[in-house]
Short mmCIF file of C-alpha atoms in Angstrom, two decimals:
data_model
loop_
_atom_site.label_atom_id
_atom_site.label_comp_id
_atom_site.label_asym_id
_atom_site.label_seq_id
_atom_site.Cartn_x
_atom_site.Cartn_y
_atom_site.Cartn_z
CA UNK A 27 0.00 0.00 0.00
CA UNK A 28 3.00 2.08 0.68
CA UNK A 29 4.54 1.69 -2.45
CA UNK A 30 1.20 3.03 -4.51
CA UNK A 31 1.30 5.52 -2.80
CA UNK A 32 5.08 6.99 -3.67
CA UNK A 33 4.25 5.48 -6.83
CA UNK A 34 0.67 8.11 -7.05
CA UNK A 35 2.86 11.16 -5.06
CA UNK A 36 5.59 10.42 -8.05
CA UNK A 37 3.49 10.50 -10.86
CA UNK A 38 1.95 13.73 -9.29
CA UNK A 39 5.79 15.17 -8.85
CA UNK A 40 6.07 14.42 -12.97
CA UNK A 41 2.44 15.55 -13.64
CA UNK A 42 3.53 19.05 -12.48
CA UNK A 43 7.16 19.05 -13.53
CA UNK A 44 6.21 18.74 -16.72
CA UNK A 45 3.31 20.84 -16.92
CA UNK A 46 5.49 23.66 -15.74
CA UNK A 47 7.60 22.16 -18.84
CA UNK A 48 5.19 22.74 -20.91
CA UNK A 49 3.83 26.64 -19.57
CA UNK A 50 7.56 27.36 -19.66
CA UNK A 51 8.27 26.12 -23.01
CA UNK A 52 5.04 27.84 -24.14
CA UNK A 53 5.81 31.48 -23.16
CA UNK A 54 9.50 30.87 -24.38
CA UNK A 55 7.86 29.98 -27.54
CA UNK A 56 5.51 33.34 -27.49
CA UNK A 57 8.19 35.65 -26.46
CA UNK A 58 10.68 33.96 -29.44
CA UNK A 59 7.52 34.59 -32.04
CA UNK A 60 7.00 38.30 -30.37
CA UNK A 61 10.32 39.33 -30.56
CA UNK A 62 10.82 37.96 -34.10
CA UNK A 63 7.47 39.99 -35.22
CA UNK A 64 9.06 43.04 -34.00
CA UNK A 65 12.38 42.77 -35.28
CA UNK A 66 10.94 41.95 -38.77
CA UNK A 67 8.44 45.20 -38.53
CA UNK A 68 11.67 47.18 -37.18
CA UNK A 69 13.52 45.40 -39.95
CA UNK A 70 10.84 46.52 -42.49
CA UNK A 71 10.73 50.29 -42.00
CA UNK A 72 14.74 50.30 -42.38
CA UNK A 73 15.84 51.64 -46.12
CA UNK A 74 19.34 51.87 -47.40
CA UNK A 75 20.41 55.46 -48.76
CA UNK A 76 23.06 54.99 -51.81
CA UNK A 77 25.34 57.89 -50.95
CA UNK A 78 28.55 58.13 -53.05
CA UNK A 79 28.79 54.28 -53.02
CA UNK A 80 28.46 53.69 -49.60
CA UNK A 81 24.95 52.70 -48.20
CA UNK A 82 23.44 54.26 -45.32
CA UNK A 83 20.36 53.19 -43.59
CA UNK A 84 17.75 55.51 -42.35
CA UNK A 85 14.23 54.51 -40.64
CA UNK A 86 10.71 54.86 -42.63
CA UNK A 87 7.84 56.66 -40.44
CA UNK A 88 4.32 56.63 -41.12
CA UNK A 89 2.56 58.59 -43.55
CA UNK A 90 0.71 60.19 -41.03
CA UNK A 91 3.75 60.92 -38.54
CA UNK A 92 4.61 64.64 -40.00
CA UNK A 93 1.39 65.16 -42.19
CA UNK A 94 0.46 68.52 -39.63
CA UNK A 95 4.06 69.79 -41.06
CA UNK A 96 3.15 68.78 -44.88
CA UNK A 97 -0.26 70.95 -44.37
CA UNK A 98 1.41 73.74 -43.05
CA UNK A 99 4.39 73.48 -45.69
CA UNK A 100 1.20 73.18 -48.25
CA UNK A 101 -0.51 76.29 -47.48
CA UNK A 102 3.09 78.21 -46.85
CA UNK A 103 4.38 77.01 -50.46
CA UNK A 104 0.90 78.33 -52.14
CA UNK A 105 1.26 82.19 -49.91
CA UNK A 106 4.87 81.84 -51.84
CA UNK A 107 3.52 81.30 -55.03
CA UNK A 108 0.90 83.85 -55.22
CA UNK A 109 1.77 87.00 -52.82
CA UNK A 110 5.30 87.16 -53.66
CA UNK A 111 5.12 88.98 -56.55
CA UNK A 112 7.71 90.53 -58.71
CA UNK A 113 8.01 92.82 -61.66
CA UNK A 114 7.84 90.04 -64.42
CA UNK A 115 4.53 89.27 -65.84
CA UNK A 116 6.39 85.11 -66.92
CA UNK A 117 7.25 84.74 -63.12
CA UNK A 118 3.65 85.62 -62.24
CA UNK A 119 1.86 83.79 -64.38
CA UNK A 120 4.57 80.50 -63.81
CA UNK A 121 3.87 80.67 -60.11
CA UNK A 122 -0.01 81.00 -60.52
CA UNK A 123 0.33 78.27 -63.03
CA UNK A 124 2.13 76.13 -60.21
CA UNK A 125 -0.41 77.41 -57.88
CA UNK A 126 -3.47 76.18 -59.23
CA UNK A 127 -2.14 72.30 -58.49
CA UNK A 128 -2.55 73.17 -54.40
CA UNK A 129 -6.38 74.12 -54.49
CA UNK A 130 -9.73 74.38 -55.67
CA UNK A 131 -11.40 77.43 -57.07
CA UNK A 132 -11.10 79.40 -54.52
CA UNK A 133 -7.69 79.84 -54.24
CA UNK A 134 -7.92 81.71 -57.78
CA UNK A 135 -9.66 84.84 -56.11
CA UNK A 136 -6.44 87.02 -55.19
CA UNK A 137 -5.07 86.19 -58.48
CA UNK A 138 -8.20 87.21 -60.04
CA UNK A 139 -8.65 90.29 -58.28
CA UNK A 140 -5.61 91.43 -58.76
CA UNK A 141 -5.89 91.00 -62.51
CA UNK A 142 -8.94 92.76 -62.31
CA UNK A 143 -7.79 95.84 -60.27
CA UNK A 144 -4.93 96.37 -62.85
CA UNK A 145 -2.84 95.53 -59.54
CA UNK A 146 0.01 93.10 -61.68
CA UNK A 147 0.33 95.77 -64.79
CA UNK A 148 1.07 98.79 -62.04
CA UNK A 149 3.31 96.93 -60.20
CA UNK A 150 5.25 95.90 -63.56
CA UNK A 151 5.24 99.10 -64.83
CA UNK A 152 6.20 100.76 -61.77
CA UNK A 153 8.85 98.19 -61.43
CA UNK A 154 7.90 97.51 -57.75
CA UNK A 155 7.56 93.57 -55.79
CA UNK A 156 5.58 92.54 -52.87
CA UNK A 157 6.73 90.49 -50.80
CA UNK A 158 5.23 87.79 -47.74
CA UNK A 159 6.26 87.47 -44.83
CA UNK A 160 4.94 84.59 -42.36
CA UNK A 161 4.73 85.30 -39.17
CA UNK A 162 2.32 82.10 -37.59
CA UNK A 163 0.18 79.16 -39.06
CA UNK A 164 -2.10 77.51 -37.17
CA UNK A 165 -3.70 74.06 -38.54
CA UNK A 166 -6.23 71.65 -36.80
CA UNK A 167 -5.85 68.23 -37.68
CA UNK A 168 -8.52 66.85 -35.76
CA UNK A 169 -11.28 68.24 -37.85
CA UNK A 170 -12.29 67.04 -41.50
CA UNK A 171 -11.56 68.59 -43.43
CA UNK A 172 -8.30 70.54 -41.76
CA UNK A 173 -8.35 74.21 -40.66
CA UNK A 174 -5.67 76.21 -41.70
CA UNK A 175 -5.13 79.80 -40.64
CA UNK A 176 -2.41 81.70 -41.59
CA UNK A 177 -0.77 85.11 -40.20
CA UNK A 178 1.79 87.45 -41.87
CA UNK A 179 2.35 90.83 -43.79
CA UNK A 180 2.44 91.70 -47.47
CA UNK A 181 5.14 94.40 -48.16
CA UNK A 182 4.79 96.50 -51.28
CA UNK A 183 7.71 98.45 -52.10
CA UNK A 184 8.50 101.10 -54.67
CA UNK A 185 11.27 103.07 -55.78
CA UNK A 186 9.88 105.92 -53.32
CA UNK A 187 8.20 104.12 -50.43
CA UNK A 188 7.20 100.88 -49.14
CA UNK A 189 3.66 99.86 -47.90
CA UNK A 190 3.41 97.47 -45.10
CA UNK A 191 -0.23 95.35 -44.66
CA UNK A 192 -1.67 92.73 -43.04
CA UNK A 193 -2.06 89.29 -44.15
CA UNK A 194 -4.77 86.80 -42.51
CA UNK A 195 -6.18 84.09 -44.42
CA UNK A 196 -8.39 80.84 -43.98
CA UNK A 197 -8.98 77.58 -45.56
CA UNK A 198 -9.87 73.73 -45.17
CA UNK A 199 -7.94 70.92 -46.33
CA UNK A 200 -8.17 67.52 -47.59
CA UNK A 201 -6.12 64.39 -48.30
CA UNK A 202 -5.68 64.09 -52.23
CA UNK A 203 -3.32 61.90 -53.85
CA UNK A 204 0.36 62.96 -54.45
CA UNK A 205 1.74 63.89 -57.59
CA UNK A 206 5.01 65.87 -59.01
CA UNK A 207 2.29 69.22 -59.10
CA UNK A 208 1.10 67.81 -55.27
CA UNK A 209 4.05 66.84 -53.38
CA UNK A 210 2.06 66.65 -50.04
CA UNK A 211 -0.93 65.33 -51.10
CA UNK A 212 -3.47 68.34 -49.97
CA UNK A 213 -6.27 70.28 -51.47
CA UNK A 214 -7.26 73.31 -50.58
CA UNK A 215 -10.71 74.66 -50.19
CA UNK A 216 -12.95 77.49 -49.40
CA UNK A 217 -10.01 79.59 -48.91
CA UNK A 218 -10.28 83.13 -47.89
CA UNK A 219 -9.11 86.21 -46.85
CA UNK A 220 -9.95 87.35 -43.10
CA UNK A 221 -7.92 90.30 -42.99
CA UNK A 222 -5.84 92.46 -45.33
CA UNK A 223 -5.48 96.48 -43.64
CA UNK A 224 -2.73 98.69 -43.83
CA UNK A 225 -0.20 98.81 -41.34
CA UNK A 226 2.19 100.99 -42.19
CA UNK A 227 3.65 103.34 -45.47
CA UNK A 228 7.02 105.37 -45.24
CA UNK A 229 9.34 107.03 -47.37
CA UNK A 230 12.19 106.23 -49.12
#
């Protein structure tokens, strides 16, 4: 009767030995298969930069990691296009021509008006160039579409003076494909001017 016993306590002594085998073998097994997972998604957002022969590797981010800087680069690069302005009706019409890629309809208006007031054909023949300066952009990019506000000053100057105005202007944003006209993939809509009053004229 004694010996069944040792022979039952035994069996339980192996029972549990190798259960705890088995649970240990088990999350060996899950944290191999983890680790591997995240080395090979590491592994996959590592790309190799030719650089005069020699490779150098630099990490891939998400699309979405800097897509508040692309909007804000977006709406800066079409204020470049269109309010800095100087005395050569080719470079005007190139830039608006580049412009037009960035938006809808909207974004033609300044253009437009300023075609209309006679604005481009003063400015060439008085030889004079406005320029933009940023000073802030704001953009929400937890609406849909994104908000965009920008603030800066337009600066005309002439051969005699220099006129110093506001700048404040609005618009939404959506995702769009990229392209070689569309770098960062944005659209912009409903855009419009919030504020444009004189600051400021002196002599030269």
């Amino acid at each position: 009767m004694e010996s069944l016993r040792n022979i039952d306590t035994a069996f339980q002594k192996i029972r549990v030995h190798a259960l705890a085998t088995v649970l240990a073998s088990l999350g060996f097994s899950i944290a191999v298969c983890w680790w591997a997972f995240d080395y090979a998604n590491t592994a996959s957002k590592r790309i190799y930069l030719l650089n005069n022969g020699a490779a150098t590797d630099a990490l891939a981010s998400s699309v979405h990691a800097n897509r508040e800087a692309e909007a804000k680069h977006h709406v800066r690069y079409y204020h470049d296009l269109i309010f800095n302005i100087s005395p050569d009706p080719r470079s005007i019409d190139y830039n608006a021509q580049r412009a037009w890629y960035l938006g809808d309809g909207s974004i033609k208006l300044p253009y437009e008006q300023n075609k209309e007031n006679n604005f481009y054909n003063q400015l060439i023949g008085g030889n004079m160039r406005q320029e933009f300066r940023e000073d802030s952009i704001r953009v929400n990019m937890k609406t849909i579409p994104y908000k965009a506000v920008i603030y800066g000053k337009v600066t005309i100057t002439r051969s005699s003076s220099r006129l110093t105005k506001t700048l404040v202007t609005s618009c939404e944003l959506v995702d769009v494909n990229r392209s070689d006209n569309n770098s960062n993939g944005f659209l912009m809509q409903n855009f419009t001017i919030l504020e444009n009053k004189k600051l400021s004229s002196e002599s030269r």
